[in-house]
Amino acid sequence: MKLSRPVSWFLLVFGGWSWVIWVTFVKNLWKDGSGLAFDDAGDPTAYFWVHLLLAITSFLLGTAVGVIGFRGVRALRREGR
């Protein structure tokens, strides 16, 4: 399958954007002082674990999408030579 240049760049940027957003989210989750992520004893709550799993899944999917976009951009550059 051949990806167009705009689609390849979109996928590459989307993968990077996913990392930026979810790294920020995990940092904020880790510092949570509202009592949602950690209980009074400082132990992680179910909210923490569910959102950490969501972030890890998004990291993996964002990486996969970014790799597909990168490979598409690289293939188009090789083809242009």
Coordinates of C-alpha atoms in Angstrom, one line a residue:
M1 CA 0.0 0.0 0.0
K2 CA 1.3 3.5 -0.9
L3 CA 0.5 6.5 1.3
S4 CA 0.2 10.0 -0.1
R5 CA 2.6 12.7 1.2
P6 CA -0.2 14.5 3.2
V7 CA -1.4 11.3 4.8
S8 CA 2.1 10.2 5.7
W9 CA 2.9 13.6 7.3
F10 CA -0.5 13.6 9.1
L11 CA 0.2 10.2 10.6
L12 CA 3.7 11.2 11.6
V13 CA 2.5 14.4 13.3
F14 CA -0.4 12.6 14.9
G15 CA 2.0 10.1 16.5
G16 CA 4.2 12.9 17.8
W17 CA 1.2 14.8 19.1
S18 CA -0.1 11.7 20.9
W19 CA 3.2 11.5 22.8
V20 CA 3.2 15.2 23.8
I21 CA -0.4 15.0 25.0
W22 CA -0.1 11.8 27.0
V23 CA 3.3 12.6 28.5
T24 CA 1.8 15.8 29.8
F25 CA -1.3 13.8 31.1
V26 CA 0.9 11.3 32.9
K27 CA 3.0 14.0 34.6
N28 CA -0.2 15.7 35.8
L29 CA -1.7 12.3 36.9
W30 CA 1.5 11.6 38.9
K31 CA 1.3 15.0 40.7
D32 CA -2.4 14.8 41.3
G33 CA -3.3 16.3 44.6
S34 CA -7.1 16.2 44.3
G35 CA -7.4 12.7 45.8
L36 CA -8.5 11.0 42.6
A37 CA -5.2 9.3 41.7
F38 CA -3.9 8.6 45.2
D39 CA -5.8 8.0 48.4
D40 CA -5.0 9.5 51.8
A41 CA -2.2 7.0 52.4
G42 CA -0.6 7.9 49.1
D43 CA -1.5 4.6 47.4
P44 CA -2.7 4.6 43.8
T45 CA -6.4 4.3 43.3
A46 CA -8.4 2.5 40.5
Y47 CA -8.6 5.9 38.8
F48 CA -4.8 6.1 38.6
W49 CA -4.5 2.6 37.2
V50 CA -7.2 3.0 34.6
H51 CA -5.8 6.3 33.4
L52 CA -2.2 4.9 33.4
L53 CA -3.4 2.0 31.3
L54 CA -5.1 4.4 28.9
A55 CA -2.0 6.5 28.6
I56 CA 0.2 3.4 27.9
T57 CA -2.2 2.2 25.3
S58 CA -2.2 5.7 23.7
F59 CA 1.6 5.7 23.7
L60 CA 1.7 2.4 21.9
L61 CA -0.9 3.4 19.4
G62 CA 0.7 6.8 18.8
T63 CA 4.0 5.2 18.3
A64 CA 2.6 2.7 15.8
V65 CA 0.8 5.5 13.9
G66 CA 3.9 7.6 13.9
V67 CA 6.1 4.8 12.6
I68 CA 3.6 4.2 9.7
G69 CA 3.8 7.9 8.9
F70 CA 7.6 7.9 9.1
R71 CA 7.9 4.9 6.9
G72 CA 5.5 6.6 4.4
V73 CA 7.5 9.8 4.3
R74 CA 10.8 7.9 4.0
A75 CA 9.5 5.8 1.1
L76 CA 8.2 8.9 -0.7
R77 CA 11.6 10.6 -0.3
R78 CA 13.4 7.5 -1.7
E79 CA 11.0 7.4 -4.6
G80 CA 11.6 11.1 -5.4
R81 CA 15.4 10.5 -5.9

